[in-house]
mmCIF file of C-alpha atoms in Angstrom:
data_model
loop_
_atom_site.group_PDB
_atom_site.id
_atom_site.type_symbol
_atom_site.label_atom_id
_atom_site.label_comp_id
_atom_site.label_asym_id
_atom_site.label_seq_id
_atom_site.Cartn_x
_atom_site.Cartn_y
_atom_site.Cartn_z
ATOM 1 C CA ALA L 1 -33.644 -10.163 1.842
ATOM 2 C CA ALA L 2 -37.103 -9.734 -0.934
ATOM 3 C CA GLY L 3 -37.325 -14.761 0.458
ATOM 4 C CA GLU L 4 -38.115 -12.923 4.177
ATOM 5 C CA HIS L 5 -40.177 -10.723 2.017
ATOM 6 C CA PRO L 6 -41.980 -11.911 -0.508
ATOM 7 C CA ARG L 7 -45.166 -9.485 -0.473
ATOM 8 C CA ALA L 8 -42.690 -6.144 -0.239
ATOM 9 C CA ARG L 9 -42.235 -4.667 -3.950
ATOM 10 C CA CYS L 10 -39.702 -1.872 -3.785
ATOM 11 C CA THR L 11 -37.004 -0.573 -5.731
ATOM 12 C CA ALA L 12 -33.134 -0.177 -4.556
ATOM 13 C CA ALA L 13 -33.376 3.012 -4.631
ATOM 14 C CA GLU L 14 -36.289 3.957 -2.793
ATOM 15 C CA LEU L 15 -35.006 0.674 -0.011
ATOM 16 C CA GLY L 16 -31.741 3.246 0.228
ATOM 17 C CA SER L 17 -33.824 6.312 1.047
ATOM 18 C CA LEU L 18 -35.825 4.838 4.161
ATOM 19 C CA LEU L 19 -32.075 3.014 5.750
ATOM 20 C CA PRO L 20 -30.291 5.369 8.361
ATOM 21 C CA PRO L 21 -26.946 6.413 6.928
ATOM 22 C CA LEU L 22 -23.727 3.726 7.319
ATOM 23 C CA ARG L 23 -22.197 5.792 11.081
ATOM 24 C CA PRO L 24 -18.408 5.713 10.788
ATOM 25 C CA ARG L 25 -16.168 3.301 12.691
ATOM 26 C CA ALA L 26 -13.305 4.825 14.724
ATOM 27 C CA TYR L 27 -10.138 2.308 14.563
ATOM 28 C CA SER L 28 -7.101 2.519 16.274
ATOM 29 C CA ILE L 29 -3.866 3.688 13.977
ATOM 30 C CA ALA L 30 -2.101 0.338 15.665
ATOM 31 C CA SER L 31 1.420 2.367 13.617
ATOM 32 C CA SER L 32 3.678 5.808 14.293
ATOM 33 C CA PRO L 33 4.384 8.396 12.611
ATOM 34 C CA LEU L 34 7.968 8.699 13.103
ATOM 35 C CA VAL L 35 8.182 4.414 10.601
ATOM 36 C CA ASP L 36 6.024 5.610 7.773
ATOM 37 C CA PRO L 37 4.721 9.343 7.047
ATOM 38 C CA ASP L 38 3.020 7.846 4.252
ATOM 39 C CA ARG L 39 1.134 4.468 5.518
ATOM 40 C CA ILE L 40 -1.153 3.909 8.745
ATOM 41 C CA ASP L 41 -1.721 0.558 9.766
ATOM 42 C CA LEU L 42 -5.007 -0.670 11.607
ATOM 43 C CA THR L 43 -6.447 -3.633 13.082
ATOM 44 C CA VAL L 44 -10.035 -4.650 12.429
ATOM 45 C CA ARG L 45 -11.470 -7.494 14.120
ATOM 46 C CA THR L 46 -14.462 -9.045 11.212
ATOM 47 C CA VAL L 47 -17.783 -8.593 12.832
ATOM 48 C CA ALA L 48 -19.658 -11.772 11.486
ATOM 49 C CA TYR L 49 -22.847 -13.552 13.334
ATOM 50 C CA THR L 50 -25.645 -15.212 11.951
ATOM 51 C CA ALA L 51 -29.413 -14.333 11.492
ATOM 52 C CA ASP L 52 -32.320 -16.268 10.248
ATOM 53 C CA GLY L 53 -30.234 -19.260 8.662
ATOM 54 C CA ARG L 54 -28.245 -16.621 6.627
ATOM 55 C CA ARG L 55 -24.051 -15.794 7.377
ATOM 56 C CA GLN L 56 -23.632 -11.890 7.933
ATOM 57 C CA TRP L 57 -20.824 -9.636 8.398
ATOM 58 C CA GLY L 58 -20.297 -6.195 9.218
ATOM 59 C CA ALA L 59 -20.977 -3.391 7.395
ATOM 60 C CA VAL L 60 -17.162 -2.142 7.616
ATOM 61 C CA SER L 61 -15.701 -4.991 9.270
ATOM 62 C CA GLY L 62 -16.607 -7.370 6.860
ATOM 63 C CA GLY L 63 -16.085 -5.233 3.671
ATOM 64 C CA LEU L 64 -12.735 -4.609 4.475
ATOM 65 C CA ALA L 65 -11.687 -8.319 4.688
ATOM 66 C CA HIS L 66 -14.658 -9.547 2.263
ATOM 67 C CA ARG L 67 -14.554 -6.340 -0.142
ATOM 68 C CA THR L 68 -11.521 -4.818 -0.419
ATOM 69 C CA ARG L 69 -8.413 -5.508 -2.270
ATOM 70 C CA GLU L 70 -5.377 -4.631 -2.880
ATOM 71 C CA GLY L 71 -5.464 -0.366 -4.434
ATOM 72 C CA ASP L 72 -9.607 -0.445 -3.195
ATOM 73 C CA VAL L 73 -9.741 3.095 -2.430
ATOM 74 C CA VAL L 74 -11.296 3.481 1.288
ATOM 75 C CA PRO L 75 -12.424 6.873 2.803
ATOM 76 C CA GLY L 76 -11.896 7.673 5.713
ATOM 77 C CA ARG L 77 -10.364 10.577 8.401
ATOM 78 C CA ILE L 78 -8.033 10.600 11.334
ATOM 79 C CA ARG L 79 -9.223 11.921 14.517
ATOM 80 C CA PRO L 80 -6.904 12.844 17.496
ATOM 81 C CA SER L 81 -6.856 11.822 20.434
ATOM 82 C CA ARG L 82 -6.630 14.328 22.860
ATOM 83 C CA ALA L 83 -5.899 12.634 25.793
ATOM 84 C CA PHE L 84 -4.762 9.282 24.385
ATOM 85 C CA HIS L 85 -1.397 9.223 23.432
ATOM 86 C CA LEU L 86 2.226 9.436 25.046
ATOM 87 C CA PRO L 87 3.702 12.021 26.850
ATOM 88 C CA ASP L 88 6.119 14.255 25.723
ATOM 89 C CA ASP L 89 8.471 13.404 28.210
ATOM 90 C CA PRO L 90 11.470 10.573 26.660
ATOM 91 C CA ASP L 91 11.521 9.735 30.254
ATOM 92 C CA ALA L 92 8.788 8.997 31.317
ATOM 93 C CA ALA L 93 7.242 5.132 32.844
ATOM 94 C CA VAL L 94 4.210 4.002 30.780
ATOM 95 C CA ILE L 95 1.689 0.893 31.823
ATOM 96 C CA MET L 96 -0.823 -0.299 28.943
ATOM 97 C CA GLY L 97 -3.122 -2.420 29.313
ATOM 98 C CA GLY L 98 -5.343 -4.140 26.152
ATOM 99 C CA ALA L 99 -7.144 -7.031 25.163
ATOM 100 C CA GLY L 100 -8.481 -8.528 20.895
ATOM 101 C CA VAL L 101 -7.349 -5.513 18.992
ATOM 102 C CA GLY L 102 -7.524 -2.776 21.702
ATOM 103 C CA VAL L 103 -3.968 -3.880 21.563
ATOM 104 C CA ALA L 104 -3.647 -1.529 18.293
ATOM 105 C CA PRO L 105 -2.531 1.873 19.723
ATOM 106 C CA PHE L 106 0.226 0.045 22.122
ATOM 107 C CA ARG L 107 2.300 -0.940 18.711
ATOM 108 C CA ALA L 108 1.843 2.349 17.757
ATOM 109 C CA PHE L 109 3.042 3.537 20.593
ATOM 110 C CA LEU L 110 6.021 1.146 20.771
ATOM 111 C CA GLN L 111 7.152 2.231 17.778
ATOM 112 C CA HIS L 112 6.457 5.600 19.125
ATOM 113 C CA ARG L 113 8.925 5.408 21.254
ATOM 114 C CA ALA L 114 11.661 2.889 19.507
ATOM 115 C CA ALA L 115 11.549 5.474 16.498
ATOM 116 C CA ARG L 116 11.980 8.361 19.105
ATOM 117 C CA GLY L 117 14.902 6.564 20.682
ATOM 118 C CA ASP L 118 12.688 6.844 24.647
ATOM 119 C CA HIS L 119 14.290 5.749 28.126
ATOM 120 C CA GLY L 120 11.543 5.622 29.367
ATOM 121 C CA ARG L 121 10.160 2.049 31.144
ATOM 122 C CA SER L 122 7.611 0.362 29.497
ATOM 123 C CA TRP L 123 4.796 -2.701 30.328
ATOM 124 C CA LEU L 124 2.444 -3.898 28.680
ATOM 125 C CA LEU L 125 -0.364 -6.219 29.442
ATOM 126 C CA TYR L 126 -2.262 -7.664 26.585
ATOM 127 C CA GLY L 127 -5.642 -10.503 26.914
ATOM 128 C CA LEU L 128 -5.412 -13.354 23.565
ATOM 129 C CA ARG L 129 -7.265 -16.510 23.838
ATOM 130 C CA SER L 130 -4.300 -18.034 23.340
ATOM 131 C CA PRO L 131 -0.846 -17.872 21.835
ATOM 132 C CA ASP L 132 -1.688 -19.900 18.874
ATOM 133 C CA GLU L 133 -4.497 -18.377 18.021
ATOM 134 C CA ASP L 134 -4.908 -14.327 17.945
ATOM 135 C CA ALA L 135 -1.398 -13.315 19.022
ATOM 136 C CA LEU L 136 -1.616 -9.908 17.694
ATOM 137 C CA TYR L 137 1.992 -8.204 16.590
ATOM 138 C CA GLN L 138 3.682 -10.758 19.497
ATOM 139 C CA ASP L 139 6.812 -10.757 17.606
ATOM 140 C CA ASP L 140 6.758 -6.923 17.929
ATOM 141 C CA PHE L 141 6.528 -7.151 21.037
ATOM 142 C CA GLU L 142 8.945 -10.002 21.577
ATOM 143 C CA THR L 143 11.720 -8.088 18.919
ATOM 144 C CA TRP L 144 11.223 -4.252 21.377
ATOM 145 C CA LYS L 145 11.269 -6.687 24.861
ATOM 146 C CA ARG L 146 14.699 -7.989 23.400
ATOM 147 C CA ASP L 147 15.675 -4.641 22.134
ATOM 148 C CA GLY L 148 14.490 -2.913 26.068
ATOM 149 C CA VAL L 149 12.138 -1.079 23.972
ATOM 150 C CA LEU L 150 9.221 -2.495 26.399
ATOM 151 C CA THR L 151 10.407 -3.513 29.666
ATOM 152 C CA ARG L 152 8.061 -6.394 30.711
ATOM 153 C CA LEU L 153 5.752 -7.783 28.487
ATOM 154 C CA ASP L 154 2.298 -9.609 30.077
ATOM 155 C CA PRO L 155 0.123 -12.244 27.462
ATOM 156 C CA VAL L 156 -2.531 -12.745 29.249
ATOM 157 C CA PRO L 157 -4.168 -15.609 27.527
ATOM 158 C CA SER L 158 -7.622 -16.342 29.089
ATOM 159 C CA ARG L 159 -7.943 -19.347 27.167
ATOM 160 C CA GLY L 160 -5.939 -22.942 28.438
ATOM 161 C CA PRO L 161 -5.693 -26.074 30.912
ATOM 162 C CA GLY L 162 -6.843 -23.317 34.215
ATOM 163 C CA PRO L 163 -9.133 -21.404 35.435
ATOM 164 C CA ARG L 164 -9.763 -17.733 32.879
ATOM 165 C CA GLU L 165 -7.313 -15.355 33.144
ATOM 166 C CA TYR L 166 -8.075 -11.863 32.211
ATOM 167 C CA VAL L 167 -6.256 -8.718 31.737
ATOM 168 C CA GLN L 168 -7.724 -7.240 35.461
ATOM 169 C CA HIS L 169 -6.723 -10.661 37.133
ATOM 170 C CA ARG L 170 -2.908 -9.781 36.072
ATOM 171 C CA LEU L 171 -3.517 -7.052 37.357
ATOM 172 C CA ARG L 172 -4.408 -8.241 40.294
ATOM 173 C CA SER L 173 -1.595 -10.276 40.773
ATOM 174 C CA ARG L 174 1.178 -8.253 40.096
ATOM 175 C CA GLY L 175 -0.919 -5.097 42.013
ATOM 176 C CA SER L 176 2.148 -4.349 44.450
ATOM 177 C CA GLU L 177 4.613 -3.429 41.494
ATOM 178 C CA VAL L 178 1.324 -1.777 38.913
ATOM 179 C CA PHE L 179 0.961 0.375 42.527
ATOM 180 C CA ASP L 180 4.790 1.185 43.003
ATOM 181 C CA TRP L 181 4.734 2.750 39.015
ATOM 182 C CA LEU L 182 1.634 4.507 39.381
ATOM 183 C CA CYS L 183 3.375 6.439 42.853
ATOM 184 C CA ALA L 184 6.715 6.547 40.351
ATOM 185 C CA GLY L 185 5.107 8.968 38.115
ATOM 186 C CA ALA L 186 3.661 5.724 35.268
ATOM 187 C CA ILE L 187 1.002 6.354 33.305
ATOM 188 C CA LEU L 188 -1.191 4.207 32.953
ATOM 189 C CA TYR L 189 -3.905 3.401 29.659
ATOM 190 C CA VAL L 190 -6.185 1.369 29.527
ATOM 191 C CA CYS L 191 -7.789 0.076 26.016
ATOM 192 C CA GLY L 192 -10.321 -2.335 25.719
ATOM 193 C CA ASP L 193 -14.403 -2.933 26.157
ATOM 194 C CA ALA L 194 -16.682 -0.062 27.917
ATOM 195 C CA ARG L 195 -19.239 -2.658 29.605
ATOM 196 C CA GLY L 196 -16.090 -5.945 30.609
ATOM 197 C CA MET L 197 -12.899 -4.999 30.215
ATOM 198 C CA ALA L 198 -12.262 -1.136 30.523
ATOM 199 C CA PRO L 199 -14.305 -1.251 34.308
ATOM 200 C CA ALA L 200 -13.131 -4.775 35.339
ATOM 201 C CA VAL L 201 -9.537 -3.611 34.940
ATOM 202 C CA ARG L 202 -10.932 0.549 37.093
ATOM 203 C CA LEU L 203 -11.956 -2.300 39.369
ATOM 204 C CA ALA L 204 -8.520 -3.838 39.497
ATOM 205 C CA ILE L 205 -6.593 -0.870 40.701
ATOM 206 C CA ARG L 206 -9.417 0.405 42.689
ATOM 207 C CA ALA L 207 -8.587 -2.259 44.859
ATOM 208 C CA ILE L 208 -4.975 -2.111 44.811
ATOM 209 C CA ALA L 209 -5.201 1.176 45.745
ATOM 210 C CA ALA L 210 -7.253 -0.048 48.513
ATOM 211 C CA GLU L 211 -4.732 -3.171 49.963
ATOM 212 C CA ARG L 212 -2.330 -0.340 49.905
ATOM 213 C CA LEU L 213 -3.471 2.177 51.124
ATOM 214 C CA GLY L 214 -6.224 1.036 53.958
ATOM 215 C CA GLY L 215 -9.169 1.201 52.672
ATOM 216 C CA TYR L 216 -11.520 1.970 49.702
ATOM 217 C CA PRO L 217 -11.845 5.721 50.517
ATOM 218 C CA GLU L 218 -7.958 6.107 49.947
ATOM 219 C CA ALA L 219 -8.016 4.005 47.445
ATOM 220 C CA ASP L 220 -11.207 6.184 45.168
ATOM 221 C CA ARG L 221 -8.927 9.525 46.033
ATOM 222 C CA PHE L 222 -6.403 7.936 44.375
ATOM 223 C CA LEU L 223 -7.461 7.048 40.765
ATOM 224 C CA ASP L 224 -8.998 10.661 41.243
ATOM 225 C CA ALA L 225 -5.576 12.148 41.791
ATOM 226 C CA LEU L 226 -4.052 9.678 38.738
ATOM 227 C CA ASP L 227 -7.553 10.815 36.729
ATOM 228 C CA GLU L 228 -6.745 14.603 37.647
ATOM 229 C CA THR L 229 -3.521 14.198 36.659
ATOM 230 C CA GLY L 230 -3.193 11.993 33.490
ATOM 231 C CA HIS L 231 -1.794 9.928 35.021
ATOM 232 C CA TYR L 232 -5.431 7.006 33.974
ATOM 233 C CA ARG L 233 -5.974 6.747 30.350
ATOM 234 C CA GLN L 234 -9.105 5.117 28.293
ATOM 235 C CA ASP L 235 -9.847 4.505 25.028
ATOM 236 C CA VAL L 236 -12.946 2.135 24.969
ATOM 237 C CA TYR L 237 -15.309 1.619 22.901
#
């Protein structure tokens, strides 16, 4: 801004030529084409922060939240995921762990399973701050739980009267059941922060396996087998 750099002199075009191109942002699709082939639902967290006393917004998330209106055209493209998708087998069991907007692909998974008539067991563990603040798609999840599309539903609020709990903690507390599901062939999907949530979930699964198999060398071989067979899949950001 001119107020921050009063001695700078350049036109908008000159300034633009000095800036790097805006990188594309990737968002998980939160809907199934079986429900509506002409519609894509996205779940976007608006990045907001204060710098030098001014309120700033994320270039893309802020644009979507504050500078677009119904009917506007926003450029985009679909980038297929080679690994992070549902199995073709309608009887396959799945465990889904996500936090915040990381729950988006699992809403699409469950929509797809409901529309396809899948019979496999499904278990969703999703982290949120509080049920009153950011329980994304809660009504959908409860409907699918009632209808039997979702076998188990574990919301994990991190803000409450007790100690903070996250998805990895809930996995540990359900360790025996998680291990049994995995041993029976369930596919584990993890969607979340690449630096925090995803590594913490990996460590939780490793600890669960070590407890059940007698040590960490055995747990590491167990995790390697899950990776090699496509039974441990991640979509991290």
